Each structure stands twice: as C-alpha cells, then as structure tokens.
PDB file of C-alpha atoms in Angstrom:
ATOM      1  CA  MET A   1     -36.501 -15.749  48.319  1.00  0.00           C
ATOM      2  CA  LYS A   2     -36.812 -13.586  45.644  1.00  0.00           C
ATOM      3  CA  ILE A   3     -33.661 -13.418  43.210  1.00  0.00           C
ATOM      4  CA  ARG A   4     -33.609  -9.881  42.165  1.00  0.00           C
ATOM      5  CA  LYS A   5     -30.439  -8.587  40.921  1.00  0.00           C
ATOM      6  CA  ALA A   6     -27.432 -11.043  39.268  1.00  0.00           C
ATOM      7  CA  VAL A   7     -23.546  -9.940  39.383  1.00  0.00           C
ATOM      8  CA  PHE A   8     -21.408 -10.867  36.373  1.00  0.00           C
ATOM      9  CA  PRO A   9     -17.827 -10.624  36.588  1.00  0.00           C
ATOM     10  CA  VAL A  10     -16.620  -9.005  33.287  1.00  0.00           C
ATOM     11  CA  ALA A  11     -12.823  -8.131  34.368  1.00  0.00           C
ATOM     12  CA  GLY A  12     -10.734 -11.201  33.492  1.00  0.00           C
ATOM     13  CA  LEU A  13      -7.991 -11.116  31.090  1.00  0.00           C
ATOM     14  CA  GLY A  14      -8.753 -14.068  28.813  1.00  0.00           C
ATOM     15  CA  THR A  15      -5.292 -15.384  28.987  1.00  0.00           C
ATOM     16  CA  ARG A  16      -6.586 -18.991  27.789  1.00  0.00           C
ATOM     17  CA  VAL A  17      -7.938 -17.245  24.330  1.00  0.00           C
ATOM     18  CA  LEU A  18      -5.110 -15.102  23.735  1.00  0.00           C
ATOM     19  CA  PRO A  19      -4.704 -13.310  20.992  1.00  0.00           C
ATOM     20  CA  ALA A  20      -8.339 -13.419  20.648  1.00  0.00           C
ATOM     21  CA  THR A  21      -8.271 -11.454  23.786  1.00  0.00           C
ATOM     22  CA  LYS A  22      -5.596  -8.948  22.997  1.00  0.00           C
ATOM     23  CA  ALA A  23      -7.935  -5.740  22.617  1.00  0.00           C
ATOM     24  CA  MET A  24     -11.583  -7.474  22.544  1.00  0.00           C
ATOM     25  CA  PRO A  25     -12.965  -8.773  25.930  1.00  0.00           C
ATOM     26  CA  LYS A  26     -13.113 -12.217  25.738  1.00  0.00           C
ATOM     27  CA  GLU A  27     -16.990 -11.847  27.067  1.00  0.00           C
ATOM     28  CA  MET A  28     -17.363 -10.288  23.385  1.00  0.00           C
ATOM     29  CA  LEU A  29     -16.854 -13.415  21.485  1.00  0.00           C
ATOM     30  CA  THR A  30     -19.504 -14.982  19.676  1.00  0.00           C
ATOM     31  CA  ILE A  31     -21.064 -17.996  19.723  1.00  0.00           C
ATOM     32  CA  VAL A  32     -22.465 -18.217  16.419  1.00  0.00           C
ATOM     33  CA  ASP A  33     -23.882 -14.724  16.213  1.00  0.00           C
ATOM     34  CA  LYS A  34     -24.427 -13.594  19.668  1.00  0.00           C
ATOM     35  CA  PRO A  35     -21.475 -12.621  22.392  1.00  0.00           C
ATOM     36  CA  LEU A  36     -21.345 -14.647  25.612  1.00  0.00           C
ATOM     37  CA  ILE A  37     -22.325 -12.061  27.600  1.00  0.00           C
ATOM     38  CA  GLN A  38     -25.622 -11.719  25.350  1.00  0.00           C
ATOM     39  CA  TYR A  39     -26.027 -15.065  26.068  1.00  0.00           C
ATOM     40  CA  VAL A  40     -25.350 -15.189  29.993  1.00  0.00           C
ATOM     41  CA  TYR A  41     -27.647 -11.780  30.236  1.00  0.00           C
ATOM     42  CA  ASP A  42     -30.435 -13.846  28.130  1.00  0.00           C
ATOM     43  CA  GLU A  43     -30.216 -16.440  30.439  1.00  0.00           C
ATOM     44  CA  ALA A  44     -30.659 -14.025  33.869  1.00  0.00           C
ATOM     45  CA  ARG A  45     -33.599 -12.177  32.370  1.00  0.00           C
ATOM     46  CA  GLU A  46     -35.455 -15.865  31.518  1.00  0.00           C
ATOM     47  CA  ALA A  47     -34.992 -16.467  34.953  1.00  0.00           C
ATOM     48  CA  GLY A  48     -36.672 -13.412  36.386  1.00  0.00           C
ATOM     49  CA  ILE A  49     -33.775 -11.126  36.954  1.00  0.00           C
ATOM     50  CA  GLU A  50     -34.350  -7.003  37.275  1.00  0.00           C
ATOM     51  CA  HIS A  51     -30.898  -5.785  38.030  1.00  0.00           C
ATOM     52  CA  PHE A  52     -27.850  -6.652  36.395  1.00  0.00           C
ATOM     53  CA  ILE A  53     -24.495  -5.580  37.551  1.00  0.00           C
ATOM     54  CA  PHE A  54     -21.506  -6.266  35.638  1.00  0.00           C
ATOM     55  CA  VAL A  55     -18.216  -5.848  37.566  1.00  0.00           C
ATOM     56  CA  THR A  56     -15.881  -4.804  34.966  1.00  0.00           C
ATOM     57  CA  GLY A  57     -11.769  -3.612  34.113  1.00  0.00           C
ATOM     58  CA  ARG A  58      -9.922  -1.813  31.534  1.00  0.00           C
ATOM     59  CA  ASN A  59     -10.050  -2.062  28.409  1.00  0.00           C
ATOM     60  CA  LYS A  60     -13.901  -3.541  29.023  1.00  0.00           C
ATOM     61  CA  ASN A  61     -15.794  -0.163  27.855  1.00  0.00           C
ATOM     62  CA  VAL A  62     -17.294  -2.161  24.626  1.00  0.00           C
ATOM     63  CA  ILE A  63     -19.461  -4.441  26.969  1.00  0.00           C
ATOM     64  CA  GLU A  64     -21.162  -1.378  28.237  1.00  0.00           C
ATOM     65  CA  ASP A  65     -21.821  -0.441  24.699  1.00  0.00           C
ATOM     66  CA  HIS A  66     -23.446  -3.565  23.642  1.00  0.00           C
ATOM     67  CA  PHE A  67     -25.992  -3.131  26.276  1.00  0.00           C
ATOM     68  CA  ASP A  68     -26.215   0.555  25.104  1.00  0.00           C
ATOM     69  CA  LYS A  69     -28.853   1.901  22.166  1.00  0.00           C
ATOM     70  CA  MET A  70     -26.931   2.911  18.952  1.00  0.00           C
ATOM     71  CA  PHE A  71     -29.145   5.436  17.579  1.00  0.00           C
ATOM     72  CA  GLU A  72     -26.684   5.601  14.094  1.00  0.00           C
ATOM     73  CA  LEU A  73     -27.464   1.653  13.996  1.00  0.00           C
ATOM     74  CA  ASP A  74     -30.830   2.078  14.359  1.00  0.00           C
ATOM     75  CA  ALA A  75     -31.408   4.972  12.630  1.00  0.00           C
ATOM     76  CA  THR A  76     -29.605   3.701   9.405  1.00  0.00           C
ATOM     77  CA  LEU A  77     -31.458  -0.149   9.710  1.00  0.00           C
ATOM     78  CA  ALA A  78     -34.939   1.903   9.690  1.00  0.00           C
ATOM     79  CA  ALA A  79     -33.923   3.923   6.655  1.00  0.00           C
ATOM     80  CA  ARG A  80     -32.813   0.563   4.990  1.00  0.00           C
ATOM     81  CA  GLY A  81     -36.635  -0.968   5.888  1.00  0.00           C
ATOM     82  CA  LYS A  82     -34.748  -3.789   7.956  1.00  0.00           C
ATOM     83  CA  LYS A  83     -37.360  -4.281  10.752  1.00  0.00           C
ATOM     84  CA  ALA A  84     -36.227  -7.927  11.504  1.00  0.00           C
ATOM     85  CA  GLU A  85     -32.791  -6.424  12.361  1.00  0.00           C
ATOM     86  CA  GLN A  86     -34.185  -3.562  14.561  1.00  0.00           C
ATOM     87  CA  GLU A  87     -36.660  -6.668  16.088  1.00  0.00           C
ATOM     88  CA  ILE A  88     -33.479  -8.376  17.323  1.00  0.00           C
ATOM     89  CA  LEU A  89     -31.628  -5.611  18.361  1.00  0.00           C
ATOM     90  CA  ALA A  90     -34.573  -4.337  20.686  1.00  0.00           C
ATOM     91  CA  GLN A  91     -35.327  -7.707  22.173  1.00  0.00           C
ATOM     92  CA  SER A  92     -31.729  -7.684  23.530  1.00  0.00           C
ATOM     93  CA  GLN A  93     -32.021  -4.197  25.094  1.00  0.00           C
ATOM     94  CA  PRO A  94     -32.420  -3.173  28.923  1.00  0.00           C
ATOM     95  CA  GLU A  95     -34.699  -1.147  30.328  1.00  0.00           C
ATOM     96  CA  ALA A  96     -33.490   1.989  31.326  1.00  0.00           C
ATOM     97  CA  GLY A  97     -31.620   1.777  34.606  1.00  0.00           C
ATOM     98  CA  ALA A  98     -31.361  -2.155  35.001  1.00  0.00           C
ATOM     99  CA  VAL A  99     -27.895  -2.261  34.102  1.00  0.00           C
ATOM    100  CA  SER A 100     -25.223  -0.820  36.289  1.00  0.00           C
ATOM    101  CA  PHE A 101     -21.246  -0.981  35.932  1.00  0.00           C
ATOM    102  CA  THR A 102     -18.539  -1.037  38.734  1.00  0.00           C
ATOM    103  CA  ARG A 103     -14.772  -1.424  38.573  1.00  0.00           C
ATOM    104  CA  GLN A 104     -12.243  -4.313  39.974  1.00  0.00           C
ATOM    105  CA  GLN A 105      -9.105  -1.916  39.670  1.00  0.00           C
ATOM    106  CA  ALA A 106      -7.185  -5.172  39.825  1.00  0.00           C
ATOM    107  CA  PRO A 107      -6.971  -8.981  38.822  1.00  0.00           C
ATOM    108  CA  LEU A 108      -7.387 -10.105  42.365  1.00  0.00           C
ATOM    109  CA  GLY A 109      -9.587 -13.024  41.404  1.00  0.00           C
ATOM    110  CA  LEU A 110     -13.867 -14.204  41.437  1.00  0.00           C
ATOM    111  CA  GLY A 111     -13.974 -13.230  45.290  1.00  0.00           C
ATOM    112  CA  HIS A 112     -12.460  -9.559  44.833  1.00  0.00           C
ATOM    113  CA  ALA A 113     -14.801  -9.195  41.904  1.00  0.00           C
ATOM    114  CA  VAL A 114     -17.890 -10.094  43.591  1.00  0.00           C
ATOM    115  CA  TRP A 115     -17.099  -7.656  46.552  1.00  0.00           C
ATOM    116  CA  CYS A 116     -16.776  -5.037  44.437  1.00  0.00           C
ATOM    117  CA  ALA A 117     -20.556  -5.772  43.533  1.00  0.00           C
ATOM    118  CA  ARG A 118     -21.196  -4.989  47.229  1.00  0.00           C
ATOM    119  CA  ASP A 119     -22.677  -1.693  47.883  1.00  0.00           C
ATOM    120  CA  ILE A 120     -25.143  -2.183  44.189  1.00  0.00           C
ATOM    121  CA  VAL A 121     -26.679  -5.132  45.632  1.00  0.00           C
ATOM    122  CA  GLY A 122     -27.126  -4.152  49.142  1.00  0.00           C
ATOM    123  CA  ASN A 123     -28.297  -6.546  51.604  1.00  0.00           C
ATOM    124  CA  GLU A 124     -30.165  -8.956  49.929  1.00  0.00           C
ATOM    125  CA  PRO A 125     -29.422 -12.510  48.036  1.00  0.00           C
ATOM    126  CA  PHE A 126     -28.272 -12.402  44.571  1.00  0.00           C
ATOM    127  CA  ALA A 127     -26.742 -14.489  41.777  1.00  0.00           C
ATOM    128  CA  VAL A 128     -23.429 -14.626  40.751  1.00  0.00           C
ATOM    129  CA  VAL A 129     -23.348 -15.723  36.667  1.00  0.00           C
ATOM    130  CA  LEU A 130     -19.785 -16.347  35.319  1.00  0.00           C
ATOM    131  CA  PRO A 131     -19.946 -15.285  31.297  1.00  0.00           C
ATOM    132  CA  ASP A 132     -17.579 -17.775  29.814  1.00  0.00           C
ATOM    133  CA  GLU A 133     -19.710 -20.304  30.818  1.00  0.00           C
ATOM    134  CA  LEU A 134     -22.851 -21.501  29.122  1.00  0.00           C
ATOM    135  CA  VAL A 135     -25.313 -24.449  29.816  1.00  0.00           C
ATOM    136  CA  LEU A 136     -27.619 -25.119  26.802  1.00  0.00           C
ATOM    137  CA  ASN A 137     -31.022 -25.990  28.130  1.00  0.00           C
ATOM    138  CA  SER A 138     -34.723 -25.016  28.419  1.00  0.00           C
ATOM    139  CA  PRO A 139     -34.945 -23.589  30.829  1.00  0.00           C
ATOM    140  CA  GLY A 140     -31.668 -21.754  31.415  1.00  0.00           C
ATOM    141  CA  CYS A 141     -29.602 -23.465  34.742  1.00  0.00           C
ATOM    142  CA  LEU A 142     -30.484 -19.687  36.540  1.00  0.00           C
ATOM    143  CA  LYS A 143     -34.117 -20.479  36.199  1.00  0.00           C
ATOM    144  CA  GLN A 144     -33.667 -24.316  37.443  1.00  0.00           C
ATOM    145  CA  MET A 145     -31.746 -22.988  40.468  1.00  0.00           C
ATOM    146  CA  ILE A 146     -34.098 -19.547  40.874  1.00  0.00           C
ATOM    147  CA  GLU A 147     -36.593 -22.034  41.078  1.00  0.00           C
ATOM    148  CA  THR A 148     -34.708 -24.210  43.902  1.00  0.00           C
ATOM    149  CA  ALA A 149     -34.384 -21.435  45.726  1.00  0.00           C
ATOM    150  CA  SER A 150     -37.638 -20.365  45.838  1.00  0.00           C
ATOM    151  CA  LYS A 151     -38.812 -23.772  48.122  1.00  0.00           C
ATOM    152  CA  LEU A 152     -35.736 -22.837  50.420  1.00  0.00           C
ATOM    153  CA  GLY A 153     -35.435 -21.003  53.495  1.00  0.00           C
ATOM    154  CA  GLU A 154     -34.166 -17.115  53.737  1.00  0.00           C
ATOM    155  CA  LYS A 155     -30.648 -17.676  54.746  1.00  0.00           C
ATOM    156  CA  SER A 156     -29.873 -20.723  52.227  1.00  0.00           C
ATOM    157  CA  ASN A 157     -27.485 -20.524  49.403  1.00  0.00           C
ATOM    158  CA  VAL A 158     -27.526 -22.623  46.153  1.00  0.00           C
ATOM    159  CA  ILE A 159     -24.765 -23.818  43.914  1.00  0.00           C
ATOM    160  CA  ALA A 160     -25.125 -25.229  40.018  1.00  0.00           C
ATOM    161  CA  VAL A 161     -22.688 -28.415  40.064  1.00  0.00           C
ATOM    162  CA  GLU A 162     -21.261 -31.043  37.469  1.00  0.00           C
ATOM    163  CA  ALA A 163     -20.084 -34.235  37.500  1.00  0.00           C
ATOM    164  CA  VAL A 164     -16.330 -34.303  35.926  1.00  0.00           C
ATOM    165  CA  PRO A 165     -14.392 -37.330  35.814  1.00  0.00           C
ATOM    166  CA  ASP A 166     -12.708 -38.787  39.159  1.00  0.00           C
ATOM    167  CA  HIS A 167      -8.980 -38.530  37.485  1.00  0.00           C
ATOM    168  CA  LEU A 168      -9.750 -34.836  37.374  1.00  0.00           C
ATOM    169  CA  THR A 169     -11.330 -33.608  40.359  1.00  0.00           C
ATOM    170  CA  HIS A 170      -7.739 -31.836  41.593  1.00  0.00           C
ATOM    171  CA  GLN A 171      -8.759 -29.286  38.868  1.00  0.00           C
ATOM    172  CA  TYR A 172     -11.784 -28.222  40.296  1.00  0.00           C
ATOM    173  CA  GLY A 173     -13.598 -27.150  43.286  1.00  0.00           C
ATOM    174  CA  ILE A 174     -15.159 -30.151  44.769  1.00  0.00           C
ATOM    175  CA  CYS A 175     -18.290 -30.434  47.373  1.00  0.00           C
ATOM    176  CA  GLY A 176     -19.500 -33.080  49.572  1.00  0.00           C
ATOM    177  CA  VAL A 177     -22.957 -35.056  49.143  1.00  0.00           C
ATOM    178  CA  GLY A 178     -25.300 -34.768  51.890  1.00  0.00           C
ATOM    179  CA  LYS A 179     -28.818 -35.162  51.956  1.00  0.00           C
ATOM    180  CA  ARG A 180     -30.458 -35.617  48.563  1.00  0.00           C
ATOM    181  CA  THR A 181     -33.876 -34.603  46.976  1.00  0.00           C
ATOM    182  CA  GLY A 182     -34.081 -35.016  43.824  1.00  0.00           C
ATOM    183  CA  ASN A 183     -31.188 -33.398  41.825  1.00  0.00           C
ATOM    184  CA  MET A 184     -31.000 -31.342  44.904  1.00  0.00           C
ATOM    185  CA  PHE A 185     -28.602 -31.673  48.162  1.00  0.00           C
ATOM    186  CA  GLU A 186     -27.383 -30.434  50.977  1.00  0.00           C
ATOM    187  CA  VAL A 187     -23.255 -29.285  50.635  1.00  0.00           C
ATOM    188  CA  ASP A 188     -21.638 -31.589  52.991  1.00  0.00           C
ATOM    189  CA  GLY A 189     -17.946 -29.322  52.844  1.00  0.00           C
ATOM    190  CA  MET A 190     -16.307 -27.723  50.055  1.00  0.00           C
ATOM    191  CA  VAL A 191     -12.634 -27.713  48.713  1.00  0.00           C
ATOM    192  CA  GLU A 192     -10.813 -25.892  46.120  1.00  0.00           C
ATOM    193  CA  LYS A 193      -8.835 -28.000  43.798  1.00  0.00           C
ATOM    194  CA  PRO A 194      -8.191 -30.772  46.326  1.00  0.00           C
ATOM    195  CA  PRO A 195      -5.508 -33.188  45.659  1.00  0.00           C
ATOM    196  CA  LYS A 196      -5.587 -36.079  43.837  1.00  0.00           C
ATOM    197  CA  GLY A 197      -7.290 -38.989  45.329  1.00  0.00           C
ATOM    198  CA  THR A 198      -8.745 -36.926  48.111  1.00  0.00           C
ATOM    199  CA  ALA A 199     -11.842 -35.407  46.675  1.00  0.00           C
ATOM    200  CA  PRO A 200     -15.415 -35.437  48.626  1.00  0.00           C
ATOM    201  CA  SER A 201     -17.008 -36.218  45.310  1.00  0.00           C
ATOM    202  CA  ASN A 202     -17.055 -35.912  41.229  1.00  0.00           C
ATOM    203  CA  LEU A 203     -18.882 -32.990  41.599  1.00  0.00           C
ATOM    204  CA  SER A 204     -17.344 -29.996  40.651  1.00  0.00           C
ATOM    205  CA  ILE A 205     -19.131 -26.309  41.654  1.00  0.00           C
ATOM    206  CA  THR A 206     -19.901 -24.763  37.991  1.00  0.00           C
ATOM    207  CA  GLY A 207     -20.422 -21.135  37.535  1.00  0.00           C
ATOM    208  CA  ARG A 208     -23.463 -19.661  38.780  1.00  0.00           C
ATOM    209  CA  TYR A 209     -24.018 -19.494  42.480  1.00  0.00           C
ATOM    210  CA  ILE A 210     -27.175 -18.013  44.376  1.00  0.00           C
ATOM    211  CA  LEU A 211     -25.575 -16.622  47.535  1.00  0.00           C
ATOM    212  CA  GLN A 212     -26.687 -14.243  50.526  1.00  0.00           C
ATOM    213  CA  PRO A 213     -25.060 -11.083  51.516  1.00  0.00           C
ATOM    214  CA  GLU A 214     -23.555 -12.190  54.095  1.00  0.00           C
ATOM    215  CA  ILE A 215     -20.439 -13.469  51.517  1.00  0.00           C
ATOM    216  CA  PHE A 216     -19.134  -9.399  51.480  1.00  0.00           C
ATOM    217  CA  LYS A 217     -18.318  -9.418  55.149  1.00  0.00           C
ATOM    218  CA  ILE A 218     -16.087 -12.942  54.386  1.00  0.00           C
ATOM    219  CA  LEU A 219     -14.744 -11.444  51.358  1.00  0.00           C
ATOM    220  CA  GLU A 220     -14.050  -8.401  53.040  1.00  0.00           C
ATOM    221  CA  THR A 221     -10.968  -9.673  54.869  1.00  0.00           C
ATOM    222  CA  GLN A 222     -10.889 -13.020  52.574  1.00  0.00           C
ATOM    223  CA  GLU A 223      -7.132 -14.020  52.234  1.00  0.00           C
ATOM    224  CA  ARG A 224      -5.568 -14.891  49.221  1.00  0.00           C
ATOM    225  CA  GLY A 225      -6.107 -18.503  47.952  1.00  0.00           C
ATOM    226  CA  ALA A 226      -5.491 -20.400  45.127  1.00  0.00           C
ATOM    227  CA  GLY A 227      -3.006 -18.731  42.365  1.00  0.00           C
ATOM    228  CA  GLY A 228      -2.822 -16.057  44.732  1.00  0.00           C
ATOM    229  CA  GLU A 229      -6.362 -14.878  44.376  1.00  0.00           C
ATOM    230  CA  ILE A 230      -8.877 -14.249  46.584  1.00  0.00           C
ATOM    231  CA  GLN A 231     -11.456 -17.322  46.121  1.00  0.00           C
ATOM    232  CA  LEU A 232     -15.003 -17.085  45.952  1.00  0.00           C
ATOM    233  CA  THR A 233     -15.064 -21.050  47.358  1.00  0.00           C
ATOM    234  CA  ASP A 234     -12.996 -20.098  49.767  1.00  0.00           C
ATOM    235  CA  ALA A 235     -15.423 -17.592  51.094  1.00  0.00           C
ATOM    236  CA  MET A 236     -18.193 -19.789  50.841  1.00  0.00           C
ATOM    237  CA  ILE A 237     -16.302 -22.320  52.907  1.00  0.00           C
ATOM    238  CA  GLY A 238     -16.372 -19.906  55.158  1.00  0.00           C
ATOM    239  CA  LEU A 239     -20.205 -18.711  54.865  1.00  0.00           C
ATOM    240  CA  ALA A 240     -21.183 -22.469  55.328  1.00  0.00           C
ATOM    241  CA  LYS A 241     -20.262 -22.559  58.860  1.00  0.00           C
ATOM    242  CA  SER A 242     -23.351 -20.404  59.566  1.00  0.00           C
ATOM    243  CA  GLN A 243     -25.781 -21.004  56.839  1.00  0.00           C
ATOM    244  CA  LYS A 244     -26.867 -23.950  54.479  1.00  0.00           C
ATOM    245  CA  PHE A 245     -25.437 -24.276  51.098  1.00  0.00           C
ATOM    246  CA  TYR A 246     -27.302 -26.869  48.454  1.00  0.00           C
ATOM    247  CA  GLY A 247     -25.776 -28.056  45.492  1.00  0.00           C
ATOM    248  CA  VAL A 248     -28.337 -28.256  41.928  1.00  0.00           C
ATOM    249  CA  GLU A 249     -27.262 -30.686  39.370  1.00  0.00           C
ATOM    250  CA  PHE A 250     -28.493 -28.840  36.315  1.00  0.00           C
ATOM    251  CA  GLU A 251     -30.381 -30.109  33.301  1.00  0.00           C
ATOM    252  CA  GLY A 252     -28.240 -29.088  30.583  1.00  0.00           C
ATOM    253  CA  GLU A 253     -24.805 -29.090  28.607  1.00  0.00           C
ATOM    254  CA  ARG A 254     -22.297 -26.725  29.645  1.00  0.00           C
ATOM    255  CA  HIS A 255     -19.517 -25.228  27.766  1.00  0.00           C
ATOM    256  CA  ASP A 256     -16.298 -23.796  28.910  1.00  0.00           C
ATOM    257  CA  CYS A 257     -16.035 -20.955  26.151  1.00  0.00           C
ATOM    258  CA  GLY A 258     -12.936 -19.474  28.720  1.00  0.00           C
ATOM    259  CA  SER A 259     -11.115 -22.421  26.736  1.00  0.00           C
ATOM    260  CA  LYS A 260     -10.118 -22.665  22.796  1.00  0.00           C
ATOM    261  CA  PRO A 261     -12.169 -26.428  22.892  1.00  0.00           C
ATOM    262  CA  GLY A 262     -14.415 -25.185  24.295  1.00  0.00           C
ATOM    263  CA  PHE A 263     -15.307 -22.140  22.502  1.00  0.00           C
ATOM    264  CA  LEU A 264     -15.382 -24.130  19.303  1.00  0.00           C
ATOM    265  CA  ARG A 265     -17.509 -27.092  20.727  1.00  0.00           C
ATOM    266  CA  ALA A 266     -20.279 -24.461  22.213  1.00  0.00           C
ATOM    267  CA  ASN A 267     -20.818 -23.111  18.363  1.00  0.00           C
ATOM    268  CA  ILE A 268     -20.852 -26.224  16.915  1.00  0.00           C
ATOM    269  CA  ALA A 269     -23.586 -27.207  19.485  1.00  0.00           C
ATOM    270  CA  TYR A 270     -25.150 -23.678  19.294  1.00  0.00           C
ATOM    271  CA  GLY A 271     -25.267 -23.876  15.801  1.00  0.00           C
ATOM    272  CA  LEU A 272     -26.636 -26.698  15.279  1.00  0.00           C
ATOM    273  CA  GLN A 273     -29.430 -25.681  17.178  1.00  0.00           C
ATOM    274  CA  ARG A 274     -30.530 -23.043  15.067  1.00  0.00           C
ATOM    275  CA  PRO A 275     -32.687 -24.757  11.985  1.00  0.00           C
ATOM    276  CA  GLU A 276     -31.694 -22.293   9.688  1.00  0.00           C
ATOM    277  CA  LEU A 277     -28.213 -23.296  10.180  1.00  0.00           C
ATOM    278  CA  ARG A 278     -28.426 -26.785  11.152  1.00  0.00           C
ATOM    279  CA  ASP A 279     -28.192 -28.805   7.860  1.00  0.00           C
ATOM    280  CA  GLY A 280     -25.570 -26.886   6.372  1.00  0.00           C
ATOM    281  CA  LEU A 281     -23.305 -26.975   9.774  1.00  0.00           C
ATOM    282  CA  ILE A 282     -23.990 -30.843   9.383  1.00  0.00           C
ATOM    283  CA  ALA A 283     -22.762 -31.149   5.640  1.00  0.00           C
ATOM    284  CA  GLU A 284     -19.772 -29.138   6.322  1.00  0.00           C
ATOM    285  CA  MET A 285     -18.937 -30.424   9.210  1.00  0.00           C
ATOM    286  CA  LYS A 286     -19.016 -34.223   6.805  1.00  0.00           C
ATOM    287  CA  LYS A 287     -16.793 -32.488   4.205  1.00  0.00           C
ATOM    288  CA  TYR A 288     -14.233 -31.926   6.662  1.00  0.00           C
ATOM    289  CA  LEU A 289     -14.221 -34.983   8.159  1.00  0.00           C
ATOM    290  CA  GLY A 290     -14.420 -37.089   4.756  1.00  0.00           C
ATOM    291  CA  GLN A 291     -17.555 -38.571   5.316  1.00  0.00           C
TER     292      GLN A 291
END
C-alpha cells in the first residue's frame, strides 16, 4: 500500500489562540523560526509524500504564498550574498505541481474538510495531517505510520494514537484495543468523546491518519455529530464496518499547538533541539525561574 498524497485541513479559525489568529492563519504561527504548516509539510515529505493537498478557507492565501517562490526576496538575498538564507528557502520549496489548494467554504468540521479534497485525492489511499499537532521525533510520526501501513493489506486504515490520563478520556476520540503486535494493534471500536467512565481504553486518536478512499462516500452523507460538525471519527466508525483499522502508538513527543499552553511548550521543546539556541534558552529559563 503506497501513500502518495496527504491532505492538510487548514481552514479552521484558530479560536483557541485568539487574538493571534484574528488576521493571521494559525497554521502560520511560528515555532522558533518556522510556521506550523512548514513543520507538517516537512514531516510529510520525509515520509515520501509526493502530492500535498491543502484544504483552505477565507483569509488563508498567505499559506499559498508561503509555498510559492518570491522572486523579489530571492533577488534581494542573492544581491546581498546571503547564500545560507537562500538555501533555507530552497529546502522548503515544493516542486512545481506538487501542491494543490481547494476551499472549504463553510466551517462544517474536519470530516467535511477532508471530503472537500475528494476529487484531488481520487481513488487511492491517502494521509490526513492536522497542522496544529506536531510530533517531535526522527523519524516523524507519518513516516512511522506509512512504514506500518506497508506491511498491511490493501484496504487497511491506520490511525496514530497516544495514551491520555483516564480522567480526560471524555475529551477525545478513543479507540478500543484488539490484537496487538508491538506498537501496533487492531482497533476494536472507536467512540468520539465517550462519557466519563465508559471509554474502552485510554488511547486517544491524534492528528495523523491513513485512510482508504471509501471514506469519501461515507462523508458525503455523514450526519453532523459533536459540536454540530461533520466528524471524521464518525465516518471512520462507519468505514470500520467493512475495513480494518489499526492503531499505531508512535514514538515522539506530541504538541497541541492549537492551544496556548501547547504552543508555548512546543516553542521551548523545539528550541532546545537546536544546538545554536539550546544554551541561551536554558540560561534564560533559569533566569526567569530564579535559579
């Protein structure tokens, strides 16, 4: 099972981090010196993704600009002899024709956003990557999942899962655990935000998915669920009636950058990974903590 395409739902309003996202897409908020969207694009490219599909909304044109060439900037950097900066920009530049954009005209939920990409994805398995969730690890989360998917049957689906505290399971989509092989297991049922004390496990469904194209038919008629939105988890529950789902407990540290605490934590974690920033960052942290 080869995964060539990845869908990035980037039409959300980013209400959890207002007012920062009033005029700027949350996907363009920076972790250290790169926007969120660049991190997940790099993760997908590392995993072998060939076609990157962005489902956008109003006021998201800057995401398109980010992945386009800026001739004025390139010319200015060249004239000033800033080769290092030119190389950084070149590394993040997609190949011509490797990026597609489509619109989600109304905020109807993650499931609806994925459905909007149906004609670009076509009839092949694909990945879904949520840009406000970063996983700090090498290899990246999606590469781990694709390596797992390569060992499964053609009509298999894979979701990334993470353990959460038992008293918080009602805040997440939770999956049941069937036959296990290492860090992979057969998913034995899924439920979106189960009432307290009823969750089948403490493994939450996170922001990385590998799905079969049959999900689009289900999403086409999917009724609204939690929050009055078309939920992807609900559609996966429907697809699980005819296809197998597998969960992967990935290696790495997940950061929910759609929340203010998670965003701050990610900046510190990714900053500490940079040798040229680590010592100075630790010194500043000690100063503010009075150590």
